[in-house]
Tab-separated table of C-alpha atoms in Angstrom:
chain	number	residue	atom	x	y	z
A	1	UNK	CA	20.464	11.219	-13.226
A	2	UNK	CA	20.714	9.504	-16.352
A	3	UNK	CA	21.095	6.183	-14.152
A	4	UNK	CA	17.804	7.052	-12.271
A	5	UNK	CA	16.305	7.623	-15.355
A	6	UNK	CA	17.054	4.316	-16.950
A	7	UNK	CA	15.895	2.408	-13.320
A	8	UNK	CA	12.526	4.237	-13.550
A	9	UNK	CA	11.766	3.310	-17.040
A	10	UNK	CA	12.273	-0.255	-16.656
A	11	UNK	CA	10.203	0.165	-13.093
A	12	UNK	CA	7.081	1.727	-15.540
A	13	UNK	CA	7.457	-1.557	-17.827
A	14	UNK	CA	7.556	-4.021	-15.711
A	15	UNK	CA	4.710	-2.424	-14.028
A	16	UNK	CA	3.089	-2.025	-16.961
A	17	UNK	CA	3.623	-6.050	-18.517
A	18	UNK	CA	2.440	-6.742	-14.487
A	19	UNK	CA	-1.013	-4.993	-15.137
A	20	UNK	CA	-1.495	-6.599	-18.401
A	21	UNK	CA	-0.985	-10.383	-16.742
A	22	UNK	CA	-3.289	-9.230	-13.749
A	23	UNK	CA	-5.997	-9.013	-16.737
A	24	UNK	CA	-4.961	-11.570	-18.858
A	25	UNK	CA	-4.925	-13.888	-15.819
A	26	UNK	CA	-7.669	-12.123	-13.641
A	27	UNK	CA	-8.903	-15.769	-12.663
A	28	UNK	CA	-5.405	-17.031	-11.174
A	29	UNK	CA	-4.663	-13.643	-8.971
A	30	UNK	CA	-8.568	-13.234	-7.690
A	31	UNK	CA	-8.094	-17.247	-6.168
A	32	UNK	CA	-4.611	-16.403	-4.628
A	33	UNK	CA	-5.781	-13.301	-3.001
A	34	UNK	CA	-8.852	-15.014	-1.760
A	35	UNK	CA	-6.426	-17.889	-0.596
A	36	UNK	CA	-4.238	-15.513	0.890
A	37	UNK	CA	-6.432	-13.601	2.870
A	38	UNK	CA	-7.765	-16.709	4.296
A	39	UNK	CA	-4.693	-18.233	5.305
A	40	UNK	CA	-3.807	-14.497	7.042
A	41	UNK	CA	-6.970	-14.292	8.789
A	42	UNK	CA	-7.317	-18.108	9.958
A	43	UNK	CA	-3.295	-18.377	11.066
A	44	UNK	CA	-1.305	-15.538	10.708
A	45	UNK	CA	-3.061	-12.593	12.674
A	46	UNK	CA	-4.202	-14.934	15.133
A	47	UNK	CA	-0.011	-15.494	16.007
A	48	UNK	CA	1.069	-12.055	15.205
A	49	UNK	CA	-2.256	-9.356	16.391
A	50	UNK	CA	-1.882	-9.857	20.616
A	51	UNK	CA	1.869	-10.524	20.756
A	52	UNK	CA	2.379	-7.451	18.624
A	53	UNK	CA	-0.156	-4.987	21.354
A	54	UNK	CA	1.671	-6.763	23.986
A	55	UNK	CA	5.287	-6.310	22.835
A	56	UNK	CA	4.293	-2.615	22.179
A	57	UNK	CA	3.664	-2.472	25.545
A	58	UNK	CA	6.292	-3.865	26.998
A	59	UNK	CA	8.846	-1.771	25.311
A	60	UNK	CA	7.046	1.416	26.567
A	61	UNK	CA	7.060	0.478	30.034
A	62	UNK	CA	10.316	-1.168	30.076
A	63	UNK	CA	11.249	-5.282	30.906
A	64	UNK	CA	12.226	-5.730	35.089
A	65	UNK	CA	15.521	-5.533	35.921
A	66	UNK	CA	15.447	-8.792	37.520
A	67	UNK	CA	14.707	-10.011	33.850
A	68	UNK	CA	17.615	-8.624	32.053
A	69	UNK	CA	19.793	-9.595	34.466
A	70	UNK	CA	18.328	-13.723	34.227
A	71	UNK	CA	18.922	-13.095	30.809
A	72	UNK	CA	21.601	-10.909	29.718
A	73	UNK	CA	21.707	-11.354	26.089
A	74	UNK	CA	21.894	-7.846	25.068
A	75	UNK	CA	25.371	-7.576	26.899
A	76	UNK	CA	26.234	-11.130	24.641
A	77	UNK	CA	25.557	-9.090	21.777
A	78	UNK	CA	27.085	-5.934	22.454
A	79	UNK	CA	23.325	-4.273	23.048
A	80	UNK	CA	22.162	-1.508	25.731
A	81	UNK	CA	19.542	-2.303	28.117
A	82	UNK	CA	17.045	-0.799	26.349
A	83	UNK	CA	17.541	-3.517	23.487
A	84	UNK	CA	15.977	-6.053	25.833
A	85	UNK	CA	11.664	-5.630	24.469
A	86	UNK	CA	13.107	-5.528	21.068
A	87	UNK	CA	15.301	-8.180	21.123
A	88	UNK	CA	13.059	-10.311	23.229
A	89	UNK	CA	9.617	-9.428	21.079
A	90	UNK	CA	11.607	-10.151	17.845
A	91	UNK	CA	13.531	-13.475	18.560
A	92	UNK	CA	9.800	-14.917	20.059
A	93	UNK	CA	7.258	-12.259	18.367
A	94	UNK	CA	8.491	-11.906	15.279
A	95	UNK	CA	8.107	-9.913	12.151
A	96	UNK	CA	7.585	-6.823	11.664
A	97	UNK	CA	7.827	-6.587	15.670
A	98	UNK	CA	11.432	-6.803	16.332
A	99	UNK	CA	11.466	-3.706	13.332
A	100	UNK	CA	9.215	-1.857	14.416
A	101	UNK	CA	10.796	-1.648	18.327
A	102	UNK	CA	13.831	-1.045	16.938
A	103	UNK	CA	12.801	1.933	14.643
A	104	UNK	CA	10.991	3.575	17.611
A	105	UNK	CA	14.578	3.024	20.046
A	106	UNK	CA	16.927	4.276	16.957
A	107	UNK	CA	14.153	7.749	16.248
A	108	UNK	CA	14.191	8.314	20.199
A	109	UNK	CA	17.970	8.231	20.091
A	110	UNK	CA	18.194	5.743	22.919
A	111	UNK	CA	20.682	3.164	19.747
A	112	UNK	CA	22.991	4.156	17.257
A	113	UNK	CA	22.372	3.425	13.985
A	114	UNK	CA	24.996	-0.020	13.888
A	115	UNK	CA	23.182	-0.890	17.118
A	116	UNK	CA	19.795	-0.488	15.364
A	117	UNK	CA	21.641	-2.292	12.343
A	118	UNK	CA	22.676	-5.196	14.350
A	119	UNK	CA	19.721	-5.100	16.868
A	120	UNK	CA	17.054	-5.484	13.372
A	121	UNK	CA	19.538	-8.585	11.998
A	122	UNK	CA	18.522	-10.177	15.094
A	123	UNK	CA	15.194	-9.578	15.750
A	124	UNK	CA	13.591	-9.898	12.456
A	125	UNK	CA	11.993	-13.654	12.480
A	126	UNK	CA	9.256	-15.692	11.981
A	127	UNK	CA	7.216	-15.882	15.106
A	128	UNK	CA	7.151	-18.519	17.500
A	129	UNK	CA	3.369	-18.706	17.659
A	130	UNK	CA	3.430	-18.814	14.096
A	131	UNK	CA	6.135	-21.874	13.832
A	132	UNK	CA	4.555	-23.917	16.707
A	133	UNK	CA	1.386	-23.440	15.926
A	134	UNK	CA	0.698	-23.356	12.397
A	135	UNK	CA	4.042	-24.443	10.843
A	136	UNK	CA	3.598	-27.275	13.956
A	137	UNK	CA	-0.137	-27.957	12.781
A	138	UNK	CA	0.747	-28.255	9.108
A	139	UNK	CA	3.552	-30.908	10.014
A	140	UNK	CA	1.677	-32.933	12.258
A	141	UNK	CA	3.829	-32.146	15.226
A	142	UNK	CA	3.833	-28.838	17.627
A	143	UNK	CA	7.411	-30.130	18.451
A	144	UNK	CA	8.373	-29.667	15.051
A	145	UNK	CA	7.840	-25.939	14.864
A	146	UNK	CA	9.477	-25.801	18.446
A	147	UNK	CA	12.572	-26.944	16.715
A	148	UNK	CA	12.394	-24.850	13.648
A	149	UNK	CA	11.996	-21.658	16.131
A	150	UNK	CA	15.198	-22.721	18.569
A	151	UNK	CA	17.211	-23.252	14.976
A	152	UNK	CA	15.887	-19.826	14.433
A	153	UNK	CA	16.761	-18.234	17.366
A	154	UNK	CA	20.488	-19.875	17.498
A	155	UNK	CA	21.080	-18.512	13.990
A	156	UNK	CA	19.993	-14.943	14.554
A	157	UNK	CA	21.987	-14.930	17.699
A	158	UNK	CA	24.860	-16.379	16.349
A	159	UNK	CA	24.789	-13.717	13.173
A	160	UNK	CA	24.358	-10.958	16.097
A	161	UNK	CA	27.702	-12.310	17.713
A	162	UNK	CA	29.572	-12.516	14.077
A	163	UNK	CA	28.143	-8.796	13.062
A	164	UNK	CA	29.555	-7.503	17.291
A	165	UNK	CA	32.963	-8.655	15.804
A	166	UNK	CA	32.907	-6.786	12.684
A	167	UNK	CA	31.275	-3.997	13.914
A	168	UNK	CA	31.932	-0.678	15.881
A	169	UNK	CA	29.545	1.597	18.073
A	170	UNK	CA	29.333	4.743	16.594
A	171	UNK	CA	27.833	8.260	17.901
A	172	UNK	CA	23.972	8.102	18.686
A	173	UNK	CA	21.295	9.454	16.961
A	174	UNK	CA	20.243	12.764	18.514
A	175	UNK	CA	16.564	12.992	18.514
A	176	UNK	CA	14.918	16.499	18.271
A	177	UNK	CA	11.667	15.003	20.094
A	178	UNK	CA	11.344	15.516	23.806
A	179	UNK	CA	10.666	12.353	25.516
A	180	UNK	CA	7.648	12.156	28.151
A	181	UNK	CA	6.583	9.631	30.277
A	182	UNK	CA	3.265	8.719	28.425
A	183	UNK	CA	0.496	7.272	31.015
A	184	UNK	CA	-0.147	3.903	30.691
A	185	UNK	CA	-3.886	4.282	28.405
A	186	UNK	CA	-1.964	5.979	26.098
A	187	UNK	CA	0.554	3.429	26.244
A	188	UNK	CA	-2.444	0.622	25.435
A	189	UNK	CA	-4.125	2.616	22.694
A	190	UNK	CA	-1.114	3.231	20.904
A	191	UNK	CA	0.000	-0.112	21.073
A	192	UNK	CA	-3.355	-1.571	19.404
A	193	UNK	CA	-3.201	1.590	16.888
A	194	UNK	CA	0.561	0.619	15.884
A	195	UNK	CA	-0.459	-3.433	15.869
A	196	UNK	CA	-3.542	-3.201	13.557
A	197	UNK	CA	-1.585	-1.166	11.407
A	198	UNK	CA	1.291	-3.706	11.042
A	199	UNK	CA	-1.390	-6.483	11.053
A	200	UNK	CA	-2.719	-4.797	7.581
A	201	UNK	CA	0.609	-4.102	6.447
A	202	UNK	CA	1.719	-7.885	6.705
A	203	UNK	CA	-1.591	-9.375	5.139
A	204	UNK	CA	-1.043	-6.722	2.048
A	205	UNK	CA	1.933	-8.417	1.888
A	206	UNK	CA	1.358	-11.872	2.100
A	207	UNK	CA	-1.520	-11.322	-0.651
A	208	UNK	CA	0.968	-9.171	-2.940
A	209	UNK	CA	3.304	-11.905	-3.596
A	210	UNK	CA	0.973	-14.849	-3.151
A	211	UNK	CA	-0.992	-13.162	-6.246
A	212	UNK	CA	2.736	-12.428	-8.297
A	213	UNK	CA	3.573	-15.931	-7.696
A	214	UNK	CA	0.361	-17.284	-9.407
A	215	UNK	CA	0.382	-15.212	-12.532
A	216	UNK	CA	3.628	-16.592	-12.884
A	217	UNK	CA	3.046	-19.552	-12.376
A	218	UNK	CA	0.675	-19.499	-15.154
A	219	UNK	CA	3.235	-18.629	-17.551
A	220	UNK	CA	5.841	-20.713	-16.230
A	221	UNK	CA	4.253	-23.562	-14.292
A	222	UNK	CA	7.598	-25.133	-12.925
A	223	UNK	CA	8.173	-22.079	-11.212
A	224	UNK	CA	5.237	-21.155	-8.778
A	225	UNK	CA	6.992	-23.558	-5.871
A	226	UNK	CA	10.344	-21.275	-6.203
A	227	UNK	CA	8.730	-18.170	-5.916
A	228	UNK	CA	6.595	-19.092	-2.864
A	229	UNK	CA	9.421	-20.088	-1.361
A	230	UNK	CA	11.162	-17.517	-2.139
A	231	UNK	CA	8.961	-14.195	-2.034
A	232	UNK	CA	6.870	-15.041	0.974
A	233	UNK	CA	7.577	-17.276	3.925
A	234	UNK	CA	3.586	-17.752	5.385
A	235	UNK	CA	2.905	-19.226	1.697
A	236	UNK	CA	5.962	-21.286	1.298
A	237	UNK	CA	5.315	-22.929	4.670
A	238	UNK	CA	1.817	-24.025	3.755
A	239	UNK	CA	3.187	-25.132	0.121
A	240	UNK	CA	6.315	-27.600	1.734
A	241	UNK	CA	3.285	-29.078	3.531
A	242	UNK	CA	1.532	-29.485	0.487
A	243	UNK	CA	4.454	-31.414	-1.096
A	244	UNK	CA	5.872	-32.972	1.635
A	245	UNK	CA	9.307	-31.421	1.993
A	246	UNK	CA	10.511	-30.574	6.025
A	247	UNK	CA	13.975	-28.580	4.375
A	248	UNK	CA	11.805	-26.904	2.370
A	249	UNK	CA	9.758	-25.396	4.847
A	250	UNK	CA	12.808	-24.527	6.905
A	251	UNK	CA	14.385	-22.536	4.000
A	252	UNK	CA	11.631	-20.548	3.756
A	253	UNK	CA	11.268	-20.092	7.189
A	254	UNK	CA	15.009	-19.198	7.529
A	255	UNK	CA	15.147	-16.946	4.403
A	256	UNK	CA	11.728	-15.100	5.300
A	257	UNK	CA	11.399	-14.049	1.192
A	258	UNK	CA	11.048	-10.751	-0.467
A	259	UNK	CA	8.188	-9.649	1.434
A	260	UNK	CA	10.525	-10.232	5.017
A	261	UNK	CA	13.090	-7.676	3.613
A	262	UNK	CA	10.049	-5.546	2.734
A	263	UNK	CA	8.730	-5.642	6.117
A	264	UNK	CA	11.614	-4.883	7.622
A	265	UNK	CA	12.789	-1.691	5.123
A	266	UNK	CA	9.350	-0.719	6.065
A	267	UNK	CA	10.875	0.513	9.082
A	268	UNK	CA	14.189	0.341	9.179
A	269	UNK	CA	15.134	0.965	5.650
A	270	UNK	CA	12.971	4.903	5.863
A	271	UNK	CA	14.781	5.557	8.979
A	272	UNK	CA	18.076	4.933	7.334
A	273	UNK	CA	19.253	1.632	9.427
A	274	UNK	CA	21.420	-0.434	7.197
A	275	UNK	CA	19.475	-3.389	5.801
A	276	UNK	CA	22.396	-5.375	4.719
A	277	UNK	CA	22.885	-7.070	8.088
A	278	UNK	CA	19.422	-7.725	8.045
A	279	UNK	CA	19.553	-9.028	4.300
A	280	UNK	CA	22.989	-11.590	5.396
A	281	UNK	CA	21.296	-13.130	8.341
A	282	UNK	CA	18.335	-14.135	6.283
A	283	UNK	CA	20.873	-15.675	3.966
A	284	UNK	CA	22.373	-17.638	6.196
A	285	UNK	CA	19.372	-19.004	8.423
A	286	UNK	CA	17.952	-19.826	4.902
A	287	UNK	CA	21.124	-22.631	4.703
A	288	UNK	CA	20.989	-23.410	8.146
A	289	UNK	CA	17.232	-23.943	8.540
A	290	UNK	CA	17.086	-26.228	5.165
A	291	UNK	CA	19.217	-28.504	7.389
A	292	UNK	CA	16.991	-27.892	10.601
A	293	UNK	CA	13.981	-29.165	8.930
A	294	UNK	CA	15.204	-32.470	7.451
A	295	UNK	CA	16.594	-33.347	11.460
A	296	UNK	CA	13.132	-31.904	12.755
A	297	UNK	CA	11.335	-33.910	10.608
A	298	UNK	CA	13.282	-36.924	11.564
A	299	UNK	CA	13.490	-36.203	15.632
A	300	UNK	CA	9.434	-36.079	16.018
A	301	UNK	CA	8.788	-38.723	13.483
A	302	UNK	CA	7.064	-36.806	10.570
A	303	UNK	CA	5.503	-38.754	7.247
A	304	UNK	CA	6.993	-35.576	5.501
A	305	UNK	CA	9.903	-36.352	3.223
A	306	UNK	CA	13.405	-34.435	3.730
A	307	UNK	CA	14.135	-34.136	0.436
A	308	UNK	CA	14.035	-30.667	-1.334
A	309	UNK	CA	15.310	-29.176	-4.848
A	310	UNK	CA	15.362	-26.637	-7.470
A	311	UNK	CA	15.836	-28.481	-10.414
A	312	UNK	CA	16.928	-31.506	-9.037
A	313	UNK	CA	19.446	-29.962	-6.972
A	314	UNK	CA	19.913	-32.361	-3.435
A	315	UNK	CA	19.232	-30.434	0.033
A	316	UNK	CA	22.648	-30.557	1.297
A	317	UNK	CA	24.104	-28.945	-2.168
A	318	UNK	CA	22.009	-26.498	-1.996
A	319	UNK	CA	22.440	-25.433	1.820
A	320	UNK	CA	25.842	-25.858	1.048
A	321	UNK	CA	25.657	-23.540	-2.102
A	322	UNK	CA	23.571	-20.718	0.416
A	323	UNK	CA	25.813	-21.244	3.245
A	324	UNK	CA	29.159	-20.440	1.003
A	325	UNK	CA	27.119	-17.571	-0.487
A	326	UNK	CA	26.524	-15.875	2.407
A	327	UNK	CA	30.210	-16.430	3.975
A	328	UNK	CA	31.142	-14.499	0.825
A	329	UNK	CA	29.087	-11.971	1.040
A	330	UNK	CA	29.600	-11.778	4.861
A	331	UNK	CA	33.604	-11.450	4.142
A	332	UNK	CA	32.673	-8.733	0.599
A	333	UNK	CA	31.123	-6.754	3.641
A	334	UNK	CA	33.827	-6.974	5.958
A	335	UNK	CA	34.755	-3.025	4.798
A	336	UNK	CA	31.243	-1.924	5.494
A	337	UNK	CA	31.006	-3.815	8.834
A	338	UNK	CA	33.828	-2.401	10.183
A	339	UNK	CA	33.516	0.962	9.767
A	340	UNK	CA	30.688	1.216	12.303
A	341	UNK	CA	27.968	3.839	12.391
């Protein structure tokens, strides 16, 4: 109690200094919310808003058999059949799709909760329209997004294989809901219900942190390129453009920020699925991806530099340093991995 106590308190204060720089700096956090909603509107609905209705869909009505069979990933990773939209939506759709699925398969008790654990790891990325085609525009070359995605994709699968290791299957969820075969309208409407919703809930988001990550960079101007980096990926992408850095862009791509993690506990985290897969993987494609941009940059050709540092700290240190990080906290997990759910 006394512990709950303290956390609150310090909660109400930094709210409380937070208010106070909104006003002092009312200037700074009006332009990045106006910026923000601009950049949301002009790239990041446009890649997220029909994929999301669509994936919705699909994971209603089921993918063909013939599909799952072409592509049996879900039995690579240790996944039912039912994984398939979810796994599918998230590794090309991307956030908060591949959550969202998930939630709905974990509440209807079709997963357990490590499958659901495992099955959000995997399936919470950036989307491919996104990394093609604005990442790809911002670079000067669609093929560079295309490469940022597959490094992407091969890290979230490979973190799914790692996490089938460590973990066990567990007893599924019993749902207390009846489930119906809904008719295909309902299907539709629900779908574009559930995707405007997540539209707004990613924009809110994207403007929340853009508009922290001004007011301090007011106070401490150094820092406004580590916190877009590191709060919100949408914002970090455009800002490696603006400076020129390739492994910058793929860190932030690969790490997905605060608001990512957010996303994702938006779902997963309030039905009780385990967020620390979800919170390793990002790690890890964070090192990985740093890497992936400075050899996409070079395979298609780029004018953007590979360098990229905090504080004068060299690329490959500092994958190096996020890469180690991660295998540690990967191993510190071990326990909780292997006890299953």
């Amino acid at each position: 109690m006394i512990k709950r106590k303290i956390i609150y308190s310090s909660a109400s204060l930094a709210v409380c200094a937070l208010l106070i720089l909104l006003l002092a700096y009312s200037d700074a956090a009006s332009g990045a919310a106006r910026d923000a909603l601009l950049f949301s509107a002009s790239s990041v609905i446009p890649a997220l808003f029909a994929f999301s209705v669509l994936s919705c869909v699909l994971s209603s009505v089921g993918v063909p058999r013939l599909l799952t069979r072409a592509l049996p990933l879900h039995r690579l990773l240790g996944l039912p059949e039912c994984a398939v939209p979810a796994l599918l939506c998230g590794l090309v759709g991307g956030l908060p799709v591949g959550a969202m699925l998930t939630c709905s398969l974990y509440g209807d008790g079709r997963i357990t909760k490590w499958e659901a654990a495992r099955l959000c790891a995997v399936s919470s990325n950036v989307s491919g329209a996104f990394l093609v085609g604005v990442v790809g525009r911002l670079f000067g070359s669609h093929l560079f997004g295309a490469i940022l995605w597959a490094a992407q994709t091969a890290a979230a699968i490979g973190a799914g294989l790692i996490m089938r290791l460590f973990g066990g299957d567990g007893a599924r969820h019993e749902s207390s809901v009846e489930a119906k075969e809904p008719r295909l309208s309902e299907v539709f409407c629900d779908a574009v219900a559930k995707s405007s919703f997540a539209c707004v809930t990613v924009t809110g988001y994207i403007v929340f942190f853009r508009v922290i990550a001004a007011i301090f960079s007011e106070l401490v101007p150094l820092s406004e390129g580590v916190l877009l980096l590191t709060f919100e990926f949408s914002s970090g992408t455009a800002y490696s453009a603006g400076i020129g850095s390739a492994a910058a862009c793929g860190f932030s791509v690969g790490l997905g920020g605060i608001s990512a993690l957010m996303q994702v506990y938006n779902y997963a985290g309030k039905s009780g699925i385990p967020m620390l897969p979800t919170f390793l993987t990002k790690v890890s494609s964070a090192a990985l991806l740093s890497l992936a941009g400075r050899c996409a940059a070079s395979l298609t050709d780029t004018s953007y530099a590979a360098a990229f540092s905090f504080a004068e700290i060299p690329a490959l240190k500092w994958a190096a340093a996020l890469a180690a990080a991660g295998v540690v906290a990967l191993m510190a997990g071990k326990k909780y991995f292997s006890r299953g759910y």
